Structure formats: structure tokens, C-alpha cells
Coordinates of C-alpha atoms in Angstrom, one line a residue:
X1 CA -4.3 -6.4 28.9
X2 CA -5.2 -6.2 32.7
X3 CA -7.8 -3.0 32.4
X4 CA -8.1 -2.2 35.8
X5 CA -7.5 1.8 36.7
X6 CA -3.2 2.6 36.4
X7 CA -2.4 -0.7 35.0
X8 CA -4.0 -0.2 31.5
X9 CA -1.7 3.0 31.4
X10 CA 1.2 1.3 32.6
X11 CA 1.1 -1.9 30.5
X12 CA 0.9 0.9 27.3
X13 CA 3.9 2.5 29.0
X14 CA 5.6 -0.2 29.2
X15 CA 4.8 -1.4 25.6
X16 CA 6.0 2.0 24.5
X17 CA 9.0 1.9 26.5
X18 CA 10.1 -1.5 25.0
X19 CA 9.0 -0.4 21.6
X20 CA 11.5 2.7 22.2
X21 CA 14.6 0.1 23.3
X22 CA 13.9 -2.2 20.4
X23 CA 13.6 0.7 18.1
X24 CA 17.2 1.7 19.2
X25 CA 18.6 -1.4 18.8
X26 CA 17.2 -1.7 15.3
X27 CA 18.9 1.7 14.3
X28 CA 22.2 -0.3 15.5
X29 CA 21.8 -2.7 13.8
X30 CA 21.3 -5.7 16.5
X31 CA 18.4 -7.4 15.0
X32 CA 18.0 -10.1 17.6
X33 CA 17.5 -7.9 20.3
X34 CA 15.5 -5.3 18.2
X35 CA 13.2 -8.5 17.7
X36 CA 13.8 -9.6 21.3
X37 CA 12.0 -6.0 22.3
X38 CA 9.8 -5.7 19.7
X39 CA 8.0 -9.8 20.3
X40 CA 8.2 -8.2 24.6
X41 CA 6.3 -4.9 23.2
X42 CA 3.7 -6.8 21.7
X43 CA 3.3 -8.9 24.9
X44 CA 2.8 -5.9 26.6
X45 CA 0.1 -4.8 24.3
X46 CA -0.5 -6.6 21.4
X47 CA -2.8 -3.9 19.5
X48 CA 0.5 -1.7 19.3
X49 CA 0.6 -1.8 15.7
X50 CA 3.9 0.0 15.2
X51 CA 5.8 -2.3 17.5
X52 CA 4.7 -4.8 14.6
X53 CA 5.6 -2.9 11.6
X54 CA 9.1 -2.4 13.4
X55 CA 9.6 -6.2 14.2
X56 CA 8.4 -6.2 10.0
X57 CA 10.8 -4.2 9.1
X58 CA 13.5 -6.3 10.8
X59 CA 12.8 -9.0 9.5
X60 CA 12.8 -7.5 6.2
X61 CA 16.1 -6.6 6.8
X62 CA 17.4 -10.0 7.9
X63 CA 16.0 -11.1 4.8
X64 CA 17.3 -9.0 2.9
X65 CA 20.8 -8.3 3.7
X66 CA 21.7 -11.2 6.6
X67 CA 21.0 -14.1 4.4
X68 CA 17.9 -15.0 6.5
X69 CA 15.9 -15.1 3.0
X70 CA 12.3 -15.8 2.2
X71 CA 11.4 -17.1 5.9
X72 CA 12.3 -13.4 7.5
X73 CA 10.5 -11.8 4.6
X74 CA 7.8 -14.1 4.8
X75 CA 7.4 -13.4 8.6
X76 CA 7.2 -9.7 7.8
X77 CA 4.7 -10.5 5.3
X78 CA 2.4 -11.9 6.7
X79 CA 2.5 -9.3 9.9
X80 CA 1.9 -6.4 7.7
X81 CA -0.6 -8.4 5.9
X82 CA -2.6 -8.7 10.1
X83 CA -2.0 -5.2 10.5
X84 CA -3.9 -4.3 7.2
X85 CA -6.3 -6.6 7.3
X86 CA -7.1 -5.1 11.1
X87 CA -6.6 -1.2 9.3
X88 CA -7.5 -1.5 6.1
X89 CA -7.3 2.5 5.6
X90 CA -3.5 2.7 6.7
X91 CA -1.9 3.9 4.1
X92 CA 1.9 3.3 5.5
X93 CA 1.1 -0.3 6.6
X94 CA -0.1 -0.7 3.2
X95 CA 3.0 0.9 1.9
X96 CA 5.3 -1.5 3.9
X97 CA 3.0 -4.5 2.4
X98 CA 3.7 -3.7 -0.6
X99 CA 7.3 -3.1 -0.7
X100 CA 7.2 -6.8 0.9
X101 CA 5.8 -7.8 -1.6
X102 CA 7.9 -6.4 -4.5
X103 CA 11.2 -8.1 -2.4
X104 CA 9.4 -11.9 -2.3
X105 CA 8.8 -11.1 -6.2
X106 CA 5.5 -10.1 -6.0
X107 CA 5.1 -7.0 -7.5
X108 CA 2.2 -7.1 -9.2
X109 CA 0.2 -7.9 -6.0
X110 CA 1.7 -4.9 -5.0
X111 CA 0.7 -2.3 -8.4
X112 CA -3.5 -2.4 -6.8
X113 CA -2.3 -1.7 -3.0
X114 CA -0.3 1.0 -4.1
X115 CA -2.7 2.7 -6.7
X116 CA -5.2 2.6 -3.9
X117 CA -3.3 4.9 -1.6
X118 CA -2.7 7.2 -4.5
X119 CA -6.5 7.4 -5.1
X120 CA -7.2 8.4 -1.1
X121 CA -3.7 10.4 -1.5
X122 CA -3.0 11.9 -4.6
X123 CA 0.2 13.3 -3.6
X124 CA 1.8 10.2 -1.5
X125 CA 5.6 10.6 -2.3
X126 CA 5.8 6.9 -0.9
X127 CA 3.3 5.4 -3.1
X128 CA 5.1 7.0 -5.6
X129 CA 8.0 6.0 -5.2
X130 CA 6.8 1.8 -4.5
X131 CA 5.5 2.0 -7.9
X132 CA 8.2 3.5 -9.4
X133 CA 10.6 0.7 -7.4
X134 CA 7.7 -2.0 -8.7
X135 CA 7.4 -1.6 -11.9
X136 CA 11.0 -0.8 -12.5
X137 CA 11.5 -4.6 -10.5
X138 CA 9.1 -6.3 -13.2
X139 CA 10.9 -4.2 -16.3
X140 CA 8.3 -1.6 -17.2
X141 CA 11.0 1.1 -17.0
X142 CA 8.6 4.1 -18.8
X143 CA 5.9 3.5 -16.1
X144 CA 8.5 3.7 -13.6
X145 CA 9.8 6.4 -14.8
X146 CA 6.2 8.5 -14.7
X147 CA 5.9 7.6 -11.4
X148 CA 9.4 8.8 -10.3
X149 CA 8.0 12.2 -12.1
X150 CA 5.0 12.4 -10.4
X151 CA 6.7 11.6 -6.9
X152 CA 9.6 14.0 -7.2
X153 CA 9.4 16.8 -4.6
X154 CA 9.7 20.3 -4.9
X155 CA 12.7 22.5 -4.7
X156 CA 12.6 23.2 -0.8
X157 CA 12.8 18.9 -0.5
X158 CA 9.7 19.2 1.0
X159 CA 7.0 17.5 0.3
X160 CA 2.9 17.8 1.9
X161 CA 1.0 15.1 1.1
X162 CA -3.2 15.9 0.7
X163 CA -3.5 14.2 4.1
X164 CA -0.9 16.4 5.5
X165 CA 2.4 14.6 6.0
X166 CA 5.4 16.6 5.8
X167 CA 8.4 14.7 4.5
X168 CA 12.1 15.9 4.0
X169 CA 15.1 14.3 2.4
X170 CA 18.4 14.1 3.9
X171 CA 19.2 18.0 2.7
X172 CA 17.0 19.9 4.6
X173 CA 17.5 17.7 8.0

């Protein structure tokens, strides 16, 4: 990145700008252009970290649901596993790593990442709800269900997380 007064802040424009397009595209569903924009936001600035979990997430979704398989999910794989290797204290990139995990049938490498952000966060209704997802994957259906307890939000939908993150489900939107 070319650090020279006003172009530092206008490559990170840029990148944000491109991470806003690709972004958009990904919500319609147009996966090589979402990746197009997300790979051009990196270029940009390759330390944006959420232009890489979105480009993860596609991928995750091509292998998933567009019969691209293990070589999309492996792709977003091992870019989550960069981006926590680079942030280890993240908790959503470690989220994300784990819920890659549990669809390339590796959910027990995902039961310590997840437990982890439960010990920083006590109240994470995401790491909650990966282990509930994980162990219900592998068949332990009463440890799933514990953790779909212990993640369940109140009555207002609402749910504040110890470091503050306010979540709401689809009612309260």
C-alpha cells in the first residue's frame, strides 16, 4: 500500500468501496462477481480482513450449495485459518473457522476453537450455537441440546454478549 499523504486514505477507500460492491453482490447471490470484488478489495488493501472473511463466506457457499465442494470450502478454510492465525483473539473469525470446519467434517477440530470463545465470552450466542450445530453433526445430540439451552436468548430476542454485542433475530428487525 503506497503510504504517501491522501493515497493511504484513498487506497482504504477504495478497498472499502469494493468490499461494499462485492458485499452486494454476495447478498444477490452472484458469487463470481462477489469474489471478483472481494480478490480487487484485497488488492487494494490486503490487511482488510473482512473483505476476506466475505470472499470466505462465498466460497463457503459455492461449496455448499453450487456443487463447487471441498475445493471452495477448502479455499475458505484456509483464509479463515490466515486471518486467525494473524488475530488470534477474534472471536467471529474464529467462529467462521469453525463452522468451516464442522461442513469439511471436522467437527471435533472445531469443539476447542469454540470452547475457547465461550471462556473469553461466556455469553456468545454464536459459539453457542456452533457447538450445538457440532456436536449435533458428530451425533452427541444431549450435548447439543445443552448448548442450544445455554444459547437461547431472552424473551425481547435480544441477546448482549459480556463483550457487548447486541444481536436480534428476525422478529425484532
Amino acid at each position: 500500500v503506497d503510504i504517501e499523504e491522501g493515497k493511504y486514505k484513498d487506497t482504504i477507500k477504495n478497498a472499502y468501496e469494493l468490499y461494499l460492491r462485492a458485499a452486494n453482490f454476495y447478498a444477490n447471490n452472484k458469487l463470481e462477481e462477489a469474489i471478483d470484488y472481494y480478490q480487487k478489495s484485497l488488492a487494494a488493501d490486503p490487511e482488510f480482513s473482512i473483505a476476506s472473511e466475505g470472499l470466505a463466506a462465498v466460497y463457503m457457499t459455492q461449496g455448499n450449495a453450487y456443487g463447487c465442494g471441498e475445493v471452495c470450502s477448502n479455499k475458505a478454510l484456509e483464509i479463515l485459518e490466515n486471518l486467525k492465525n494473524k488475530d488470534p483473539e477474534n472471536d467471529r473469525v474464529s467462529i467462521k473457522l469453525a463452522q468451516a470446519m464442522v461442513e469439511l467434517n471436522q467437527a471435533e477440530k472445531a469443539f476447542p476453537i469454540l470452547e475457547e470463545v465461550l471462556k473469553k465470552d461466556p455469553k456468545n450466542y454464536f459459539a453457542y450455537n456452533g457447538l450445538n450445530y457440532a456436536y449435533r453433526y458428530v451425533g452427541l445430540i444431549e450435548k447439543s441440546n445443552l448448548m442450544y439451552q445455554k444459547g437461547k436468548v431472552d424473551d425481547n430476542y435480544t441477546v448482549l454478549t459480556e463483550k457487548g454485542h447486541r444481536l436480534y433475530n428476525n422478529a425484532s428487525l
